[in-house]
Amino acid sequence: MRNGSMIQPRFRVVRESWCTSCGRCIRECSFGVHTRDSRTNALKADSSKCVDCQRCVVFCPADALYIEENPNRMHPSAMWGEDTRNEIYRQAETGGVLLSSMGSPSGSVPRYFPRLLINASQVTNPSIDPLREPMETLTFIGRGPESIERDRDGKLRDNLPPHLEMKVPVMFAAMSYGAVSLSVHKALAMAAEELGTYWNTGEGGLHRDLYKYGKNTIVQVASGRFGVHADYLMAGAAVEIKIGQGAKPGIGGHLTGAKIKGDIARTRMVPEGIDAISPAPHHDIYSIEDLRQLVSMIKEATDYTKPVIVKVAAVHNIAPIASGIARSGADIIAIDGFRGGTGAAPVRIRDSAGIPLELALAAVDQRLRDEHIRSRVSIIASGSIQSSSDAAKAIALGADAVSIGTAALCALGCHLCAACHTGRCAWGIATQDEELEKRLDPEKGAERLCNLIRAWKREIEEIMGGMGINSIEALRGNRLALRGAGLTQKELDVLGIRHAGE
Amino acid sequence: MRRYDAAAMRPADLRKEIKRCGESVLEIVNCCGERYLGCGMRHTSLHITGTPGNALGAFLDGGTIIVDGNAQDATGDTMNSGVIAINGSAGDAAGYAMRGGKLYIHGNAGYRAGVNMKAYGGVSPTLIIGGRSGSFLGEYLAGGTIIVLGIGCPEHSQLTGFFCGNGMYNGRIYLRTTEIPTGFSPHLLQRRISREEKESDLRPVLTEFAAMFGENVNELLSGDFILIEPDPENRYKEMYAAI
């Protein structure tokens, strides 16, 4: 038994015969997999330490490395999967709550986006070529005006409450400084400014150097209230109250003291080296009335100049919850689905709690329409938006805009190895190690993010053009533009769409 | 000093006036449930007579609020600095997540007082409750000082409700009693403090509190205090096993 553990290494690092022994892999691996044998000078790999982050593979100048799953298999059982058994061994060895990161990898809960099909124009109304004709992706989110008001001369009075204006209906999801590195925050902020969209601080506060990106920043207020003070609230374009997160609905956050040092402690406004706990609920919010109070407090502290977002995880009664939020004075509801990412979450919660975004989104949009309060709030959808077509489908299901976290991190180099909680991210993303963080150049990162969103924007334009519509507004809540394939009648009913062929 | 009659104004106008006044001293009389007074305030001194509503001095970032009367819920929520003194009792969630400044309550506090308070960069918040507090006092305490004095309570009586200090991982809670709170968490330590500790750690803060409300500091320092702190040997991180 290796180190007294029954758990076999999950991956195996394989070195091809043409390896030049240059040692680049030793420098790149932050988990200490690769070493050089001092006697023979040959490179060795300790596969038990490998998290399959692909850093060494990508950077090997000779293309001489690959990582495979451990070919060893456990005694076959259709009932007891290998992961299940390994988890039991892990808990039997440690007595701990299983902790992992990123969105749920579980394949047993359906993803609906791939089963939603988009309409396209044929004969009866012409499709539009976005290269030739104007196509509007400008999106406004926030509370709609209660009524149309005119002055004495009959001119329209601008009574629109504060809102956000986005050149493309895609923003960057909340990821806190501490969970991700400052380089990630810089890259997101620069990209948001360049693209005319927004990035979100997450709950760890806003680094002093990034206040200059305020007009493209959404500042978050979570239960730990880290880094929340009057200047912070005023610094952003909007304030988000984080109630829940799709990866861990009902669960708080826990940043260990080891990660809280230097600028992170300063930005979170907590002492160095001491754990930072976000309680599961806000202990000043035990009801919709209390939520209304926090919304009002924030509006009062920001002179009613910022829209307030309330972010919740997609859970069973999401429609009435959203109705309550819409009535709390919030301007925007952010719904984070089952597959949303995280820097650390208990595995059982991540893989079992909450519901898929698609169902939640459709249910909320329908409920708010039924209650005639849909125009009071905008909806931001998140939780594994993987492509421009996912974004377009989410908008057709009722979202005003989407936000992307994992996809943005992938653009920055994330390979989804789910080792965020170790703090040793080899790509400089989920780490506070100074040397590792340097691996992510914020400017290059911002450029990659801009490329990604620009490509998505073009694709969204193509999708809309193909349908024969020329603005996001015409796509929003346009469920006639969607058909389901291989879905049950119940699923179709909740999604509010018809089956393909109907 | 400018004087405003809360009964004769719309609450929104009252709040605007407070914001407009900048570095001055305001007196507000006939207060009756007006919410969000002094929210995010930095420089002003407010003297309120009556009962201000919820979220008095939330996000307070300086200045002083003195209330002759009771306060309702979420007083001093997420306050950063400044002083709030309530010459009466306060409702639930007083001083939630406060990071600096002082919140003095002469009477009792409701549930969830001082939850998630934290100290930072040499600044440390202080919450003093003259009477008793409800349940959940100082849960998730991450720094700062909470003192419950039990003025007017029989000696050796319970000064808080259930779950005092649950989940706390930094900071200090002092209770002027020898009674350990009901359902005391195994993650916490408690001990009776010495006379020297009372003099060095409590006298300075209690002197100001006593002066504010006309109490005698020597009387407040009489009797036994217990100090509640997190147990460094019994932290929460050992709960997790990474996969």
XYZ file of C-alpha atoms in Angstrom:
745
model
C 0.000 0.000 0.000
C 1.272 3.433 -0.914
C 1.423 5.678 2.182
C -1.071 3.436 3.879
C -3.779 4.289 1.325
C -5.883 1.823 -0.652
C -6.575 4.443 -3.294
C -4.816 3.800 -6.565
C -3.443 6.750 -8.568
C -6.131 7.932 -10.942
C -3.805 8.914 -13.766
C -0.620 7.635 -15.242
C 2.027 9.885 -16.750
C 3.619 8.267 -19.801
C 6.930 9.436 -21.240
C 7.714 8.545 -24.851
C 11.089 7.226 -25.953
C 11.888 10.481 -27.774
C 11.896 12.532 -24.559
C 15.013 14.720 -24.645
C 15.227 14.895 -20.838
C 15.186 18.686 -21.061
C 13.425 18.939 -17.706
C 10.760 21.426 -18.785
C 8.130 19.175 -17.210
C 9.860 19.472 -13.835
C 9.601 23.250 -13.989
C 6.015 23.272 -15.208
C 4.492 20.767 -12.793
C 3.321 22.446 -9.590
C 2.360 19.150 -7.992
C 5.863 17.663 -7.945
C 5.140 14.780 -10.331
C 8.307 15.034 -12.415
C 11.784 14.635 -10.961
C 15.231 13.849 -12.285
C 17.077 10.813 -10.990
C 20.310 12.196 -9.633
C 22.287 9.065 -10.528
C 21.044 8.282 -14.012
C 19.924 11.835 -14.950
C 16.734 10.301 -16.395
C 13.325 11.868 -15.789
C 10.871 10.069 -13.564
C 7.203 10.637 -12.822
C 5.280 9.999 -9.613
C 1.834 9.492 -11.124
C 0.145 9.416 -7.731
C 0.637 13.190 -7.504
C -0.744 13.904 -10.988
C -4.082 15.783 -11.199
C -4.191 15.638 -15.010
C -3.975 19.402 -15.472
C -2.128 18.835 -18.768
C 0.420 21.563 -18.056
C 3.443 19.334 -18.725
C 1.806 17.834 -21.813
C 1.088 21.233 -23.350
C 4.544 22.602 -22.582
C 6.658 19.561 -23.469
C 8.818 20.812 -26.350
C 9.229 17.297 -27.730
C 5.564 16.256 -27.465
C 6.891 13.327 -25.524
C 4.351 13.233 -22.675
C 0.814 12.071 -22.342
C -1.440 11.289 -19.427
C -3.763 8.344 -19.431
C -6.235 7.013 -16.948
C -4.763 4.360 -14.740
C -5.380 1.200 -16.786
C -5.808 -0.795 -13.610
C -9.464 -1.542 -12.982
C -11.181 -2.583 -9.825
C -13.184 -5.723 -9.552
C -16.072 -5.139 -11.967
C -19.412 -4.105 -10.558
C -22.264 -2.432 -12.343
C -23.581 -1.272 -8.995
C -20.449 0.064 -7.320
C -18.473 2.416 -9.554
C -14.742 2.823 -9.074
C -15.152 6.479 -8.072
C -17.691 5.462 -5.454
C -15.353 2.911 -3.965
C -12.411 5.310 -3.997
C -14.522 7.911 -2.215
C -15.395 5.385 0.462
C -11.718 4.484 0.872
C -10.887 8.192 1.143
C -13.484 8.798 3.825
C -12.534 5.620 5.672
C -8.947 6.867 5.739
C -9.644 10.477 6.727
C -13.117 10.809 8.227
C -13.540 13.943 6.131
C -16.295 15.554 4.108
C -15.327 15.046 0.456
C -14.213 18.294 -1.120
C -13.639 19.070 -4.762
C -13.952 21.928 -7.204
C -15.308 23.062 -10.586
C -18.820 22.169 -11.747
C -20.343 18.761 -11.269
C -18.745 16.239 -13.646
C -21.638 13.859 -13.060
C -23.262 12.684 -16.255
C -26.399 11.355 -14.627
C -28.271 14.678 -14.500
C -29.246 15.746 -18.032
C -27.905 18.807 -19.794
C -30.809 20.198 -21.733
C -29.061 22.711 -23.982
C -27.770 20.026 -26.380
C -31.342 18.723 -26.679
C -32.788 22.102 -27.552
C -32.793 22.870 -31.248
C -32.844 26.348 -32.695
C -35.169 27.395 -35.466
C -33.972 28.726 -38.817
C -35.796 30.588 -41.552
C -36.665 28.879 -44.817
C -38.725 30.325 -47.678
C -41.521 31.951 -45.662
C -39.434 34.648 -44.044
C -35.924 35.442 -45.100
C -32.895 34.781 -42.964
C -30.561 37.704 -42.415
C -26.881 37.834 -43.262
C -25.208 39.514 -40.282
C -22.188 40.428 -42.393
C -24.415 42.530 -44.615
C -27.174 43.783 -42.410
C -27.159 45.380 -38.946
C -27.556 42.992 -36.069
C -28.182 44.317 -32.568
C -26.503 42.583 -29.644
C -26.694 45.598 -27.353
C -28.482 44.530 -24.188
C -29.833 46.558 -21.295
C -30.432 44.858 -18.009
C -32.132 46.198 -14.943
C -35.607 47.166 -13.868
C -37.897 48.353 -16.605
C -39.809 51.616 -16.230
C -43.091 51.270 -14.331
C -44.944 53.482 -16.773
C -44.441 55.827 -19.688
C -44.271 59.405 -18.522
C -44.345 62.522 -20.669
C -43.593 66.098 -19.807
C -45.884 69.042 -20.664
C -44.590 69.198 -24.204
C -45.417 65.562 -24.689
C -41.792 64.509 -24.721
C -40.866 61.196 -23.150
C -39.426 61.595 -19.691
C -36.446 59.354 -18.939
C -37.697 57.518 -15.882
C -35.574 54.417 -16.410
C -34.072 53.210 -13.117
C -30.289 52.614 -13.130
C -29.383 49.770 -15.453
C -26.435 48.041 -17.104
C -25.636 48.363 -20.780
C -23.801 45.492 -22.444
C -22.536 45.368 -26.004
C -22.969 41.630 -25.977
C -25.326 39.656 -23.701
C -22.458 37.721 -22.116
C -20.701 38.761 -18.919
C -18.115 37.128 -16.684
C -19.396 35.261 -13.652
C -18.456 35.971 -10.053
C -15.121 34.459 -9.054
C -13.505 35.795 -5.911
C -9.988 37.074 -5.451
C -8.564 34.354 -3.263
C -10.350 31.587 -5.111
C -8.684 32.868 -8.305
C -5.479 34.840 -8.640
C -5.192 38.585 -9.111
C -4.004 37.892 -12.669
C -7.404 36.357 -13.405
C -9.212 39.383 -11.984
C -7.008 41.708 -14.034
C -7.610 39.742 -17.216
C -11.379 39.678 -16.640
C -11.498 43.394 -15.840
C -9.463 44.377 -18.896
C -11.509 42.137 -21.154
C -14.809 43.424 -19.768
C -13.729 47.000 -20.412
C -12.553 46.207 -23.920
C -15.713 44.258 -24.766
C -18.194 46.650 -23.198
C -19.498 44.070 -20.773
C -19.059 43.275 -17.072
C -16.982 41.162 -14.790
C -17.878 40.295 -11.208
C -15.606 40.510 -8.174
C -17.107 37.546 -6.366
C -17.215 37.775 -2.605
C -13.562 38.523 -1.907
C -13.604 42.281 -2.467
C -12.036 44.424 -5.180
C -8.271 44.891 -5.288
C -7.206 48.547 -5.117
C -5.505 48.314 -8.503
C -8.789 47.335 -10.142
C -10.994 50.196 -8.943
C -10.219 51.893 -12.247
C -12.282 49.232 -14.024
C -15.278 50.138 -11.850
C -17.658 51.016 -14.663
C -17.317 47.452 -15.982
C -17.326 45.833 -12.564
C -20.102 44.200 -10.594
C -19.217 44.155 -6.907
C -20.532 41.302 -4.846
C -21.870 41.281 -1.297
C -21.984 37.788 0.183
C -22.716 36.555 3.687
C -19.119 37.036 4.850
C -19.280 40.696 3.710
C -15.592 40.508 2.825
C -14.170 43.805 1.624
C -17.622 45.395 1.666
C -17.611 49.069 2.582
C -19.152 52.249 1.230
C -16.388 52.940 -1.353
C -16.541 49.367 -2.627
C -20.283 49.582 -3.152
C -19.855 52.846 -5.026
C -16.931 51.520 -7.092
C -18.917 49.142 -9.280
C -21.567 49.561 -11.938
C -23.910 47.290 -9.999
C -23.994 45.494 -6.656
C -24.747 41.787 -6.469
C -26.090 40.167 -3.314
C -24.980 36.565 -3.408
C -27.503 34.323 -1.743
C -26.540 31.076 -3.404
C -24.290 29.436 -5.931
C -25.228 26.627 -8.324
C -22.285 24.434 -7.359
C -23.215 24.457 -3.688
C -26.747 25.652 -2.992
C -27.332 26.267 0.681
C -23.661 25.997 1.536
C -21.343 28.753 2.663
C -17.728 29.283 1.742
C -14.539 28.534 3.592
C -11.225 30.020 2.513
C -8.509 28.472 4.651
C -6.130 30.728 6.527
C -3.195 29.489 4.454
C -4.634 31.288 1.412
C -5.318 34.532 3.285
C -2.172 36.556 3.125
C -0.950 39.894 1.849
C -3.238 41.522 -0.676
C -5.965 38.920 -0.230
C -6.270 39.719 3.464
C -6.148 43.446 2.689
C -8.768 43.172 -0.059
C -11.076 40.961 1.990
C -10.386 43.140 5.021
C -9.705 40.147 7.245
C -6.645 39.240 9.318
C -3.856 37.265 7.657
C -3.596 33.554 8.262
C -7.050 33.153 9.754
C -9.807 31.226 8.001
C -12.427 33.342 6.238
C -15.855 31.790 6.546
C -18.904 32.837 4.570
C -21.840 31.581 6.602
C -24.369 29.533 4.654
C -27.090 32.190 4.960
C -26.760 35.925 5.400
C -27.657 36.166 9.069
C -29.393 39.444 8.424
C -31.629 37.833 5.778
C -34.125 35.299 7.072
C -37.029 36.297 4.827
C -37.988 38.091 1.624
C -38.680 41.163 3.773
C -35.126 40.990 5.117
C -33.810 40.657 1.566
C -35.762 43.754 0.656
C -34.044 45.439 3.580
C -30.533 44.559 2.351
C -31.433 45.656 -1.178
C -32.674 48.967 0.217
C -29.617 49.367 2.448
C -27.354 48.974 -0.546
C -29.423 51.363 -2.641
C -29.438 53.877 0.171
C -25.658 53.579 0.594
C -25.162 54.057 -3.161
C -27.655 56.919 -3.566
C -29.923 54.837 -5.799
C -27.362 54.999 -8.617
C -26.663 51.259 -8.976
C -28.902 48.389 -9.956
C -28.916 45.571 -7.405
C -28.582 41.957 -8.506
C -29.673 39.047 -6.330
C -27.920 35.820 -7.213
C -29.517 32.522 -6.247
C -28.834 28.885 -6.991
C -31.373 27.017 -9.117
C -33.316 24.938 -6.605
C -36.685 23.218 -6.428
C -38.936 26.168 -5.716
C -36.973 28.611 -7.802
C -40.030 30.183 -9.455
C -41.679 31.493 -6.263
C -38.233 32.397 -4.893
C -37.608 34.517 -7.989
C -41.032 36.068 -7.624
C -40.115 37.088 -4.095
C -36.812 38.535 -5.278
C -38.561 40.486 -8.019
C -40.769 41.983 -5.321
C -37.837 42.742 -3.015
C -36.746 45.768 -4.978
C -33.899 43.935 -6.709
C -33.392 44.965 -10.335
C -31.803 41.799 -11.653
C -32.015 38.123 -10.693
C -29.007 35.940 -11.410
C -29.840 32.231 -11.535
C -26.918 29.852 -11.220
C -27.675 26.306 -12.343
C -26.683 22.884 -11.052
C -23.526 22.700 -13.143
C -22.055 26.014 -12.066
C -18.384 26.013 -11.126
C -16.687 26.626 -7.791
C -13.262 26.922 -6.243
C -14.229 24.379 -3.587
C -17.437 22.572 -2.701
C -18.453 19.481 -0.804
C -18.792 16.787 -3.470
C -22.148 15.481 -2.252
C -23.674 18.945 -2.447
C -22.078 19.755 -5.791
C -23.327 16.541 -7.367
C -26.729 16.276 -5.700
C -28.202 19.644 -4.730
C -29.993 22.007 -7.067
C -31.556 21.667 -10.492
C -30.372 22.233 -14.056
C -30.283 25.839 -15.210
C -32.496 25.270 -18.256
C -35.481 24.086 -16.216
C -35.046 26.774 -13.559
C -34.715 29.541 -16.104
C -37.828 28.555 -18.024
C -39.825 28.151 -14.806
C -38.761 31.557 -13.497
C -39.429 33.393 -16.750
C -42.883 31.809 -16.994
C -43.768 32.526 -13.377
C -42.739 36.180 -13.609
C -44.740 36.552 -16.815
C -47.783 34.910 -15.255
C -47.564 37.343 -12.361
C -47.059 40.301 -14.721
C -43.806 41.284 -13.046
C -41.325 40.084 -15.662
C -40.480 43.657 -16.699
C -39.605 44.537 -13.114
C -36.432 42.492 -13.283
C -33.869 41.204 -15.725
C -32.554 37.658 -15.537
C -28.931 36.612 -15.831
C -28.462 32.881 -16.424
C -25.322 30.971 -15.521
C -24.200 27.467 -14.700
C -22.313 25.803 -17.509
C -22.982 28.057 -20.475
C -20.456 26.338 -22.725
C -20.942 27.973 -26.097
C -22.664 30.766 -27.972
C -25.541 28.440 -28.825
C -26.054 27.703 -25.119
C -26.178 31.470 -24.597
C -28.693 31.943 -27.421
C -30.851 29.086 -26.115
C -30.752 30.513 -22.587
C -31.919 33.867 -23.926
C -34.689 32.154 -25.894
C -35.740 30.401 -22.672
C -36.115 33.771 -20.981
C -32.713 35.103 -19.879
C -31.739 38.698 -20.581
C -28.056 37.831 -20.514
C -25.772 34.995 -19.494
C -22.612 34.906 -17.461
C -19.723 32.536 -17.930
C -17.203 31.414 -15.339
C -15.745 28.064 -16.319
C -15.706 28.943 -20.028
C -13.820 32.156 -19.217
C -11.309 30.227 -17.123
C -10.856 27.731 -19.963
C -10.009 30.667 -22.209
C -7.309 31.531 -19.660
C -5.881 28.016 -19.709
C -8.003 26.049 -17.234
C -8.080 22.346 -18.094
C -10.814 21.406 -15.590
C -8.614 19.203 -13.460
C -10.669 20.272 -10.420
C -7.647 20.811 -8.200
C -8.582 24.457 -7.467
C -8.924 23.736 -3.769
C -5.275 22.658 -3.547
C -4.109 26.192 -4.388
C -1.431 24.706 -6.665
C -3.021 25.494 -10.037
C -0.284 25.024 -12.609
C -1.997 27.468 -14.965
C -1.776 30.390 -12.553
C -5.559 30.592 -12.202
C -6.702 29.127 -8.877
C -3.569 29.883 -6.909
C -2.015 32.551 -4.730
C 1.536 31.285 -5.229
C 3.458 34.230 -6.656
C 5.502 32.146 -9.047
C 2.506 30.207 -10.309
C 0.406 33.344 -10.684
C 3.028 34.838 -12.986
C 2.223 32.086 -15.476
C -0.933 33.919 -16.384
C -0.187 37.173 -18.195
C -3.268 39.369 -17.631
C -2.904 41.148 -20.968
C -2.606 37.961 -22.968
C -5.423 36.503 -20.905
C -7.628 39.507 -21.641
C -6.886 39.121 -25.334
C -7.951 35.475 -25.250
C -11.139 36.390 -23.383
C -11.887 39.114 -25.936
C -11.315 36.652 -28.769
C -13.689 34.176 -27.164
C -16.504 36.668 -26.596
C -16.088 38.259 -30.031
C -16.334 34.826 -31.606
C -19.447 34.091 -29.559
C -20.923 37.437 -30.550
C -20.466 36.605 -34.237
C -21.988 33.195 -33.703
C -24.963 34.661 -31.826
C -25.450 37.050 -34.736
C -25.358 34.121 -37.138
C -27.856 32.202 -35.038
C -30.232 35.167 -34.859
C -29.762 35.946 -38.538
C -30.581 32.369 -39.405
C -33.831 32.708 -37.501
C -34.630 35.870 -39.367
C -34.415 38.129 -36.323
C -31.991 40.957 -35.842
C -31.830 41.762 -32.141
C -31.346 40.092 -28.785
C -34.625 41.659 -27.751
C -36.457 39.636 -30.366
C -34.772 36.455 -29.190
C -35.476 36.968 -25.504
C -38.112 34.586 -24.190
C -38.845 33.557 -27.755
C -39.566 29.925 -26.980
C -41.134 29.378 -30.360
C -37.551 29.537 -31.597
C -36.777 26.341 -29.698
C -37.828 22.721 -30.079
C -36.874 19.810 -27.857
C -35.421 16.547 -29.103
C -35.711 13.382 -27.042
C -37.420 15.034 -24.099
C -40.439 13.850 -22.151
C -43.697 15.758 -22.229
C -43.077 16.889 -18.647
C -39.675 18.289 -19.540
C -41.144 20.058 -22.549
C -43.894 21.498 -20.359
C -41.450 22.894 -17.817
C -39.239 24.274 -20.583
C -42.329 25.722 -22.241
C -41.350 24.420 -25.659
C -42.717 21.933 -28.169
C -41.079 18.789 -29.417
C -39.113 18.795 -32.631
C -41.459 18.094 -35.513
C -44.424 19.777 -33.830
C -27.443 71.993 15.503
C -30.183 71.476 12.932
C -33.353 69.859 14.061
C -35.697 67.704 12.016
C -39.110 66.445 13.004
C -39.320 62.934 11.561
C -43.085 62.899 12.020
C -43.433 65.865 9.691
C -41.285 64.523 6.847
C -41.265 61.676 4.369
C -38.571 59.154 5.437
C -36.875 59.449 2.037
C -36.582 63.223 2.460
C -35.190 62.764 5.951
C -32.513 60.405 4.605
C -31.636 62.861 1.853
C -31.272 65.662 4.371
C -28.892 63.560 6.461
C -26.772 62.876 3.378
C -26.826 66.497 2.268
C -25.661 67.854 5.597
C -22.099 66.510 5.469
C -19.986 67.283 8.505
C -22.575 68.693 10.825
C -24.626 67.795 13.874
C -28.264 66.921 13.360
C -31.043 66.307 15.792
C -33.942 64.127 14.690
C -36.973 64.019 16.927
C -40.186 61.994 16.873
C -38.491 59.132 15.076
C -40.894 56.239 14.613
C -39.643 53.364 12.490
C -37.908 55.331 9.728
C -35.484 52.847 8.147
C -31.955 53.181 6.761
C -31.114 56.375 8.652
C -27.413 57.146 8.371
C -26.849 54.313 5.908
C -23.283 54.627 4.541
C -22.842 57.873 6.509
C -19.270 59.150 6.974
C -19.039 62.437 8.804
C -22.347 63.476 10.331
C -23.373 63.305 13.977
C -26.981 62.258 14.478
C -28.866 62.596 17.714
C -32.105 60.696 17.377
C -35.016 60.764 19.787
C -37.628 58.057 19.367
C -37.295 54.693 17.652
C -35.420 54.576 14.355
C -36.303 51.682 12.045
C -34.273 48.807 10.657
C -30.727 49.129 9.334
C -29.836 52.230 11.327
C -26.253 53.165 10.408
C -25.740 50.224 8.062
C -22.397 50.457 6.210
C -21.560 53.313 8.607
C -18.145 54.660 7.684
C -17.569 57.309 10.326
C -19.654 59.785 12.248
C -21.738 59.218 15.328
C -25.302 58.105 15.898
C -26.831 58.483 19.341
C -30.340 57.212 19.948
C -32.438 58.175 22.934
C -34.815 55.279 22.628
C -34.743 51.777 21.194
C -33.445 50.648 17.800
C -34.883 47.955 15.588
C -33.165 45.234 13.491
C -29.809 45.264 11.712
C -28.407 48.281 13.543
C -24.853 48.965 12.355
C -25.010 46.169 9.767
C -21.607 45.816 8.027
C -20.386 49.058 9.614
C -16.797 50.043 8.964
C -16.113 52.748 11.528
C -17.880 55.351 13.653
C -19.950 55.066 16.803
C -23.545 54.027 17.366
C -24.918 54.348 20.894
C -28.434 53.148 21.683
C -29.748 54.350 25.026
C -32.335 51.593 25.004
C -32.567 48.117 23.498
C -31.818 46.910 19.956
C -33.630 44.339 17.844
C -32.124 41.397 15.944
C -28.865 41.211 13.980
C -27.224 44.230 15.625
C -23.691 44.756 14.342
C -23.850 42.002 11.728
C -20.467 41.651 10.005
C -19.185 44.919 11.485
C -15.501 45.414 10.854
C -14.672 48.515 12.843
C -16.177 51.177 15.055
C -18.243 50.839 18.178
C -21.796 49.750 18.756
C -23.005 50.399 22.290
C -26.411 49.182 23.384
C -27.430 50.233 26.885
C -30.283 47.765 27.154
C -30.797 44.328 25.641
C -30.012 43.036 22.159
C -32.160 40.586 20.206
C -31.092 37.480 18.342
C -27.956 37.248 16.169
C -26.086 40.198 17.681
C -22.507 40.555 16.452
C -22.673 37.638 14.021
C -19.654 37.501 11.705
C -17.892 40.548 13.145
C -14.278 40.749 12.044
C -11.101 42.670 12.831
C -8.786 43.917 10.157
C -5.553 45.852 9.713
C -5.262 47.091 13.280
C -8.942 48.058 13.367
C -11.184 46.038 15.603
C -14.926 46.425 16.193
C -16.458 46.590 19.651
C -20.015 45.617 20.518
C -21.135 46.209 24.080
C -24.553 45.111 25.259
C -25.568 46.526 28.616
C -28.333 44.046 29.362
C -28.748 40.557 27.916
C -28.575 39.247 24.385
C -30.720 36.723 22.563
C -29.519 33.514 20.933
C -26.711 33.228 18.355
C -24.598 35.995 19.913
C -21.279 36.348 18.049
C -21.704 33.357 15.758
C -18.921 33.042 13.161
C -17.025 35.722 15.053
C -13.889 36.452 13.037
C -12.479 39.225 15.158
C -13.330 42.075 17.463
C -14.747 42.197 20.954
C -18.246 41.540 22.242
C -19.088 42.332 25.850
C -22.394 41.511 27.537
C -22.796 43.145 30.936
C -26.124 41.946 32.270
C -26.881 45.273 33.988
C -29.868 44.729 36.232
C -29.737 40.943 35.868
C -29.335 38.757 38.958
C -25.747 37.689 39.600
C -24.596 34.466 37.950
C -27.466 34.435 35.490
C -27.457 33.432 31.840
C -26.742 36.528 29.752
C -27.278 35.048 26.293
C -29.581 32.548 24.644
C -28.552 29.423 22.790
C -25.571 28.917 20.463
C -23.391 31.720 21.793
C -20.224 31.970 19.669
C -20.973 28.935 17.517
C -18.610 28.727 14.565
C -16.428 31.546 15.874
C -12.807 31.338 14.830
C -11.276 34.557 16.092
C -12.127 37.447 18.409
C -13.386 37.516 21.990
C -16.702 37.390 23.788
C -16.835 38.572 27.416
C -19.863 37.829 29.554
C -20.218 39.407 33.007
C -21.371 36.214 34.677
C -19.986 32.881 35.732
C -22.700 30.978 33.878
C -21.461 29.241 30.736
C -23.969 29.738 27.909
C -26.403 26.894 27.296
C -25.269 24.449 24.618
C -21.691 25.738 24.678
C -19.808 24.598 21.551
C -16.969 22.080 21.955
C -14.985 24.149 19.435
C -14.725 26.972 21.970
C -12.803 27.609 25.159
C -14.060 29.603 28.132
C -12.359 30.794 31.293
C -12.843 33.315 34.072
C -10.565 36.317 33.517
C -8.212 37.754 36.116
C -8.488 41.136 37.819
C -5.481 42.303 35.774
C -7.155 41.316 32.528
C -10.288 43.169 33.530
C -8.248 46.292 34.144
C -6.160 46.095 30.972
C -8.670 44.698 28.474
C -12.070 45.872 29.702
C -11.636 49.091 31.650
C -10.681 51.241 28.644
C -13.697 50.209 26.557
C -16.143 50.135 29.453
C -15.087 53.606 30.585
C -16.385 55.077 27.356
C -19.548 52.958 27.499
C -20.215 54.008 31.108
C -19.666 57.680 30.323
C -22.024 57.455 27.353
C -24.919 56.106 29.396
C -24.216 57.506 32.877
C -23.132 54.180 34.365
C -20.381 53.710 36.923
C -17.429 51.915 35.343
C -16.258 50.446 38.640
C -19.646 48.886 39.143
C -19.574 47.510 35.622
C -16.165 45.980 36.297
C -17.281 44.402 39.538
C -18.157 40.745 39.491
C -16.745 37.931 37.418
C -16.339 37.902 33.661
C -15.899 34.841 31.498
C -14.009 35.069 28.245
C -15.008 32.897 25.286
C -12.466 32.221 22.567
C -12.087 29.678 19.756
C -10.110 26.554 20.540
C -7.000 26.675 18.330
C -6.645 22.902 18.688
C -10.122 22.234 17.405
C -10.587 24.126 14.152
C -12.877 23.269 11.292
C -10.503 22.540 8.433
C -9.924 18.986 9.557
C -13.483 18.280 8.452
C -12.563 18.041 4.782
C -10.940 15.387 2.600
C -9.986 16.605 -0.834
C -10.440 14.262 -3.767
